Amino acid sequence: MYGQILHPNSPDDCFINVNVGGFKQRMEHGVLNRFPQTRLGRLLCCSSKEAVLELCDDFTPSEMEYYFDRNPRFFCYVINFYLTGKIHLVEGLCVVSFVQEIEYWGIKERHLDYCCSNKFYELMQLAEDKSWDQRSDELQSSGSSIEELSVLKDDIEMFEGSWCADVRRNIWIRLEDPAYSTSAKVMAVASLSAVIVSIVAMCVHSMPDFNQVDHNEREIENPVLNFFENLCVLFFSGEFLLRLAVAPSARKFLCSPLNIIDLMSIMPFYFTLACDLLADSENTDLENVGKVVQILRLMRVFRILKLARHSSGLRSLGATLRNSSSEVGQLVLFLSVGISMFSALIYYVENESQESELQTMPIGWWWATISMTTVGYGDTFPVTPAGKLVGSVCILCGLLIVALPITNIFNKFSKFYERQKLIEAKAEPSTASTGVLPSSES
């Protein structure tokens, strides 16, 4: 040991002097050696001054005194830890600071006494929640879907020096912030109305009563519904092109998730129109054009997602799923394991029964899926007593498995939704403060 090398004949070889923020304590080697992995315990194994200074802030060889620039109040608890083997929470000390202190001194969380462990983990959970809030704020400030709909000062400043900066900036603000002015609200209402009309027309088109046929007994689209369909698509196309033309950054605009959804809701119409023209040309190489057209028409369902531009809840849901990938992955993993296990069990207990429909593993997978997710269509079900017992256990396990990660996902959704409401409440005054519109509309 370093002290023994310098003072091999000193009567104080079995003691070291510790000075923590002015608080001095004489400590015995035997006490420190009880926990050799701690910072003071490792000091006894140092064989050079450089090694000692890596563990303390200063060192006096003549007096064998080690200096630490740490909290002297907390060091009293460290002394008690060496004597009793247990560490206690310090009243009035932040739990994060407490963790930093015990990490510095090399004390593990498992050394917490039972009287303080529950309180410690509760405080740590609260600290983690606050930390998650801060990380969520950072994600939003870096361009998350929640803040993309708010008029940001950085976006407004990007118009400086560009062509028609004032005109483009005013149009951009009206398109992106419905709460800014009356004209902005009118634009938002018109966009929302077009989305709703398009969705209603798509639903009505699927009803047999509104279907029509031509003189060749071929099914054709209803002229009225077709008119509304074309009108809505033209509106969506004009809106998208206008947003693209006045956007401060076209590259950033095209990379936005909401704008990608807008593009996906428009393009199927034009692809369908092109396929119809090719089909009318009676080209023999296009035998599957009809199927392609049906698929493209089905893609019109993406228009429903356009409601996310006008719904705080949908935007919050998207942000929650994006930031809950680990929880969603755990849910899928748990369900996959449970479905695999119970599908095998139900197959082996039901395959000998002639009345049961669970005669194959794929059917068992389907039954386990609808049972564990508590859907229960009733199209397949066990008939034997053993199968019913397996089914009961499967349903109970499904309830537990689904409920475990859902709580964390719901908490994140609540926080994102509350934060979105605060952003929308502050959007109007914060945008007005930029002074980019005439005073008559500010």
CSV table of N, CA, C and O in Angstrom, one decimal, residues 287-357:
chain,number,residue,atom,x,y,z
A,287,GLU,N,-53.4,-7.1,-69.3
A,287,GLU,CA,-54.5,-8.0,-68.9
A,287,GLU,C,-54.8,-7.7,-67.4
A,287,GLU,O,-56.0,-8.0,-67.0
A,288,ASN,N,-53.9,-7.3,-66.6
A,288,ASN,CA,-54.1,-7.1,-65.2
A,288,ASN,C,-54.4,-5.7,-64.8
A,288,ASN,O,-54.2,-5.3,-63.7
A,289,VAL,N,-54.7,-4.9,-65.8
A,289,VAL,CA,-54.9,-3.5,-65.5
A,289,VAL,C,-56.1,-3.3,-64.6
A,289,VAL,O,-56.1,-2.5,-63.7
A,290,GLY,N,-57.1,-4.1,-64.7
A,290,GLY,CA,-58.3,-4.0,-63.9
A,290,GLY,C,-58.0,-4.2,-62.4
A,290,GLY,O,-58.4,-3.5,-61.5
A,291,LYS,N,-57.1,-5.2,-62.1
A,291,LYS,CA,-56.7,-5.5,-60.8
A,291,LYS,C,-55.9,-4.3,-60.2
A,291,LYS,O,-56.0,-4.0,-59.0
A,292,VAL,N,-55.0,-3.8,-61.0
A,292,VAL,CA,-54.2,-2.7,-60.6
A,292,VAL,C,-55.1,-1.5,-60.3
A,292,VAL,O,-54.9,-0.8,-59.3
A,293,VAL,N,-56.1,-1.2,-61.1
A,293,VAL,CA,-57.0,-0.1,-60.8
A,293,VAL,C,-57.8,-0.3,-59.5
A,293,VAL,O,-57.9,0.6,-58.7
A,294,GLN,N,-58.2,-1.6,-59.2
A,294,GLN,CA,-58.9,-1.8,-58.0
A,294,GLN,C,-58.0,-1.6,-56.8
A,294,GLN,O,-58.4,-1.0,-55.8
A,295,ILE,N,-56.7,-2.0,-56.9
A,295,ILE,CA,-55.7,-1.8,-55.8
A,295,ILE,C,-55.5,-0.3,-55.6
A,295,ILE,O,-55.5,0.2,-54.5
A,296,LEU,N,-55.4,0.5,-56.7
A,296,LEU,CA,-55.1,1.9,-56.6
A,296,LEU,C,-56.4,2.6,-56.0
A,296,LEU,O,-56.2,3.6,-55.2
A,297,ARG,N,-57.5,2.2,-56.4
A,297,ARG,CA,-58.7,2.8,-55.8
A,297,ARG,C,-58.8,2.5,-54.3
A,297,ARG,O,-59.3,3.3,-53.5
A,298,LEU,N,-58.4,1.3,-53.9
A,298,LEU,CA,-58.4,1.0,-52.5
A,298,LEU,C,-57.4,1.9,-51.7
A,298,LEU,O,-57.7,2.2,-50.5
A,299,MET,N,-56.4,2.4,-52.4
A,299,MET,CA,-55.4,3.2,-51.7
A,299,MET,C,-56.0,4.6,-51.4
A,299,MET,O,-55.4,5.4,-50.6
A,300,ARG,N,-57.2,4.9,-51.9
A,300,ARG,CA,-57.8,6.2,-51.5
A,300,ARG,C,-58.2,6.2,-50.0
A,300,ARG,O,-58.5,7.3,-49.5
A,301,VAL,N,-58.1,5.1,-49.4
A,301,VAL,CA,-58.4,5.1,-47.9
A,301,VAL,C,-57.4,5.9,-47.2
A,301,VAL,O,-57.6,6.4,-46.0
A,302,PHE,N,-56.2,6.2,-47.8
A,302,PHE,CA,-55.2,7.1,-47.1
A,302,PHE,C,-55.8,8.5,-46.9
A,302,PHE,O,-55.2,9.2,-46.1
A,303,ARG,N,-56.9,8.9,-47.6
A,303,ARG,CA,-57.4,10.2,-47.3
A,303,ARG,C,-57.9,10.3,-45.9
A,303,ARG,O,-58.0,11.4,-45.3
A,304,ILE,N,-58.3,9.2,-45.3
A,304,ILE,CA,-58.7,9.3,-43.9
A,304,ILE,C,-57.6,9.8,-43.0
A,304,ILE,O,-57.9,10.5,-42.0
A,305,LEU,N,-56.4,9.4,-43.4
A,305,LEU,CA,-55.3,9.9,-42.5
A,305,LEU,C,-55.0,11.4,-42.7
A,305,LEU,O,-54.3,12.0,-41.9
A,306,LYS,N,-55.6,12.0,-43.7
A,306,LYS,CA,-55.5,13.5,-43.8
A,306,LYS,C,-56.1,14.2,-42.6
A,306,LYS,O,-55.8,15.3,-42.3
A,307,LEU,N,-57.0,13.5,-41.9
A,307,LEU,CA,-57.7,14.1,-40.7
A,307,LEU,C,-56.6,14.4,-39.7
A,307,LEU,O,-56.9,15.2,-38.8
A,308,ALA,N,-55.5,13.7,-39.7
A,308,ALA,CA,-54.4,14.0,-38.7
A,308,ALA,C,-54.0,15.4,-38.8
A,308,ALA,O,-53.5,16.0,-37.8
A,309,ARG,N,-54.1,16.1,-39.9
A,309,ARG,CA,-53.7,17.5,-40.0
A,309,ARG,C,-54.6,18.4,-39.2
A,309,ARG,O,-54.2,19.5,-38.8
A,310,HIS,N,-55.8,17.9,-39.0
A,310,HIS,CA,-56.8,18.7,-38.2
A,310,HIS,C,-57.2,18.1,-36.9
A,310,HIS,O,-58.1,18.6,-36.3
A,311,SER,N,-56.5,17.1,-36.5
A,311,SER,CA,-56.9,16.4,-35.2
A,311,SER,C,-55.7,16.3,-34.3
A,311,SER,O,-54.7,15.7,-34.7
A,312,SER,N,-55.8,16.9,-33.1
A,312,SER,CA,-54.7,16.8,-32.1
A,312,SER,C,-54.6,15.3,-31.6
A,312,SER,O,-53.4,14.9,-31.4
A,313,GLY,N,-55.7,14.6,-31.5
A,313,GLY,CA,-55.6,13.2,-31.0
A,313,GLY,C,-54.8,12.3,-32.0
A,313,GLY,O,-54.0,11.5,-31.6
A,314,LEU,N,-55.1,12.4,-33.3
A,314,LEU,CA,-54.4,11.6,-34.3
A,314,LEU,C,-52.9,11.9,-34.3
A,314,LEU,O,-52.1,11.0,-34.4
A,315,ARG,N,-52.6,13.2,-34.3
A,315,ARG,CA,-51.2,13.5,-34.2
A,315,ARG,C,-50.5,13.1,-33.0
A,315,ARG,O,-49.3,12.6,-33.0
A,316,SER,N,-51.2,13.1,-31.9
A,316,SER,CA,-50.6,12.6,-30.6
A,316,SER,C,-50.4,11.1,-30.7
A,316,SER,O,-49.5,10.6,-30.2
A,317,LEU,N,-51.4,10.4,-31.3
A,317,LEU,CA,-51.3,9.0,-31.5
A,317,LEU,C,-50.1,8.6,-32.3
A,317,LEU,O,-49.3,7.7,-32.0
A,318,GLY,N,-49.9,9.3,-33.4
A,318,GLY,CA,-48.7,9.1,-34.2
A,318,GLY,C,-47.4,9.3,-33.5
A,318,GLY,O,-46.4,8.5,-33.6
A,319,ALA,N,-47.3,10.4,-32.7
A,319,ALA,CA,-46.1,10.7,-31.9
A,319,ALA,C,-45.9,9.6,-30.9
A,319,ALA,O,-44.8,9.2,-30.6
A,320,THR,N,-47.0,9.1,-30.3
A,320,THR,CA,-46.9,8.1,-29.2
A,320,THR,C,-46.3,6.8,-29.8
A,320,THR,O,-45.4,6.2,-29.2
A,321,LEU,N,-46.9,6.4,-30.9
A,321,LEU,CA,-46.4,5.1,-31.5
A,321,LEU,C,-44.9,5.2,-32.0
A,321,LEU,O,-44.2,4.3,-31.8
A,322,ARG,N,-44.5,6.4,-32.5
A,322,ARG,CA,-43.1,6.6,-32.9
A,322,ARG,C,-42.2,6.6,-31.7
A,322,ARG,O,-41.1,6.1,-31.8
A,323,ASN,N,-42.6,7.0,-30.5
A,323,ASN,CA,-41.8,7.0,-29.4
A,323,ASN,C,-42.0,5.9,-28.4
A,323,ASN,O,-41.6,5.9,-27.3
A,324,SER,N,-42.8,4.9,-28.8
A,324,SER,CA,-43.1,3.7,-28.0
A,324,SER,C,-42.8,2.4,-28.7
A,324,SER,O,-43.5,1.4,-28.6
A,325,SER,N,-41.7,2.5,-29.5
A,325,SER,CA,-41.4,1.3,-30.3
A,325,SER,C,-41.0,0.2,-29.4
A,325,SER,O,-41.3,-1.0,-29.8
A,326,SER,N,-40.3,0.4,-28.3
A,326,SER,CA,-39.9,-0.7,-27.4
A,326,SER,C,-41.1,-1.3,-26.8
A,326,SER,O,-41.2,-2.6,-26.7
A,327,GLU,N,-42.1,-0.5,-26.4
A,327,GLU,CA,-43.3,-1.1,-25.7
A,327,GLU,C,-44.1,-1.9,-26.8
A,327,GLU,O,-44.6,-3.0,-26.5
A,328,VAL,N,-44.3,-1.3,-28.0
A,328,VAL,CA,-45.0,-2.0,-29.0
A,328,VAL,C,-44.3,-3.3,-29.4
A,328,VAL,O,-44.9,-4.4,-29.6
A,329,GLY,N,-43.0,-3.3,-29.5
A,329,GLY,CA,-42.2,-4.5,-29.8
A,329,GLY,C,-42.4,-5.5,-28.7
A,329,GLY,O,-42.5,-6.7,-29.0
A,330,GLN,N,-42.4,-5.1,-27.4
A,330,GLN,CA,-42.6,-6.1,-26.3
A,330,GLN,C,-44.0,-6.7,-26.4
A,330,GLN,O,-44.2,-7.9,-26.2
A,331,LEU,N,-45.0,-5.9,-26.7
A,331,LEU,CA,-46.4,-6.4,-26.9
A,331,LEU,C,-46.5,-7.4,-28.0
A,331,LEU,O,-47.1,-8.5,-27.8
A,332,VAL,N,-45.9,-7.2,-29.1
A,332,VAL,CA,-45.9,-8.1,-30.2
A,332,VAL,C,-45.1,-9.4,-29.8
A,332,VAL,O,-45.6,-10.5,-30.1
A,333,LEU,N,-44.0,-9.2,-29.1
A,333,LEU,CA,-43.2,-10.4,-28.7
A,333,LEU,C,-44.0,-11.3,-27.7
A,333,LEU,O,-44.1,-12.5,-27.9
A,334,PHE,N,-44.6,-10.6,-26.7
A,334,PHE,CA,-45.4,-11.4,-25.7
A,334,PHE,C,-46.5,-12.1,-26.4
A,334,PHE,O,-46.8,-13.3,-26.1
A,335,LEU,N,-47.2,-11.4,-27.3
A,335,LEU,CA,-48.4,-12.1,-28.0
A,335,LEU,C,-47.9,-13.2,-28.9
A,335,LEU,O,-48.6,-14.3,-28.9
A,336,SER,N,-46.8,-13.1,-29.6
A,336,SER,CA,-46.3,-14.1,-30.4
A,336,SER,C,-45.9,-15.4,-29.6
A,336,SER,O,-46.2,-16.5,-30.0
A,337,VAL,N,-45.3,-15.2,-28.5
A,337,VAL,CA,-44.9,-16.3,-27.7
A,337,VAL,C,-46.2,-17.0,-27.1
A,337,VAL,O,-46.3,-18.2,-27.2
A,338,GLY,N,-47.1,-16.2,-26.6
A,338,GLY,CA,-48.3,-16.8,-26.1
A,338,GLY,C,-49.2,-17.5,-27.2
A,338,GLY,O,-49.7,-18.6,-26.9
A,339,ILE,N,-49.3,-16.9,-28.4
A,339,ILE,CA,-50.0,-17.5,-29.4
A,339,ILE,C,-49.4,-18.8,-29.9
A,339,ILE,O,-50.1,-19.8,-30.1
A,340,SER,N,-48.1,-18.8,-30.0
A,340,SER,CA,-47.4,-20.1,-30.4
A,340,SER,C,-47.6,-21.2,-29.4
A,340,SER,O,-47.8,-22.3,-29.7
A,341,MET,N,-47.5,-20.8,-28.1
A,341,MET,CA,-47.6,-21.9,-27.1
A,341,MET,C,-49.1,-22.4,-27.0
A,341,MET,O,-49.3,-23.6,-27.0
A,342,PHE,N,-50.1,-21.5,-27.0
A,342,PHE,CA,-51.5,-22.0,-26.8
A,342,PHE,C,-52.0,-22.6,-28.1
A,342,PHE,O,-52.9,-23.5,-28.0
A,343,SER,N,-51.5,-22.2,-29.3
A,343,SER,CA,-51.9,-22.9,-30.5
A,343,SER,C,-51.5,-24.4,-30.5
A,343,SER,O,-52.2,-25.3,-31.0
A,344,ALA,N,-50.3,-24.6,-30.0
A,344,ALA,CA,-49.8,-26.0,-29.9
A,344,ALA,C,-50.6,-26.8,-28.9
A,344,ALA,O,-50.9,-27.9,-29.1
A,345,LEU,N,-50.8,-26.2,-27.7
A,345,LEU,CA,-51.6,-26.9,-26.7
A,345,LEU,C,-53.0,-27.2,-27.2
A,345,LEU,O,-53.5,-28.4,-27.0
A,346,ILE,N,-53.7,-26.2,-27.8
A,346,ILE,CA,-55.0,-26.5,-28.2
A,346,ILE,C,-55.1,-27.6,-29.3
A,346,ILE,O,-56.1,-28.3,-29.4
A,347,TYR,N,-54.1,-27.6,-30.1
A,347,TYR,CA,-54.0,-28.6,-31.2
A,347,TYR,C,-53.9,-30.0,-30.6
A,347,TYR,O,-54.6,-30.9,-31.0
A,348,TYR,N,-53.0,-30.2,-29.6
A,348,TYR,CA,-52.8,-31.5,-29.1
A,348,TYR,C,-54.0,-32.0,-28.2
A,348,TYR,O,-54.2,-33.2,-28.1
A,349,VAL,N,-54.8,-31.1,-27.7
A,349,VAL,CA,-55.9,-31.6,-26.9
A,349,VAL,C,-57.2,-31.7,-27.7
A,349,VAL,O,-58.2,-32.3,-27.2
A,350,GLU,N,-57.2,-31.1,-28.9
A,350,GLU,CA,-58.5,-31.0,-29.7
A,350,GLU,C,-58.4,-31.9,-31.0
A,350,GLU,O,-59.4,-32.1,-31.6
A,351,ASN,N,-57.2,-32.3,-31.4
A,351,ASN,CA,-57.1,-32.9,-32.7
A,351,ASN,C,-57.7,-34.3,-32.8
A,351,ASN,O,-58.0,-34.8,-33.9
A,352,GLU,N,-58.0,-34.9,-31.6
A,352,GLU,CA,-58.6,-36.3,-31.6
A,352,GLU,C,-60.1,-36.2,-31.6
A,352,GLU,O,-60.8,-37.2,-31.7
A,353,SER,N,-60.7,-35.0,-31.4
A,353,SER,CA,-62.1,-34.8,-31.3
A,353,SER,C,-62.6,-34.6,-32.7
A,353,SER,O,-62.2,-33.7,-33.4
A,354,GLN,N,-63.6,-35.4,-33.2
A,354,GLN,CA,-64.2,-35.2,-34.5
A,354,GLN,C,-65.1,-34.0,-34.6
A,354,GLN,O,-65.3,-33.4,-35.7
A,355,GLU,N,-65.6,-33.5,-33.5
A,355,GLU,CA,-66.5,-32.3,-33.5
A,355,GLU,C,-65.7,-31.0,-33.5
A,355,GLU,O,-66.3,-30.0,-33.8
A,356,SER,N,-64.5,-31.1,-33.1
A,356,SER,CA,-63.7,-29.8,-33.0
A,356,SER,C,-63.2,-29.4,-34.4
A,356,SER,O,-62.8,-30.2,-35.2
A,357,GLU,N,-63.1,-28.1,-34.6
A,357,GLU,CA,-62.6,-27.5,-35.8
A,357,GLU,C,-61.1,-27.2,-35.7
A,357,GLU,O,-60.4,-26.9,-36.7
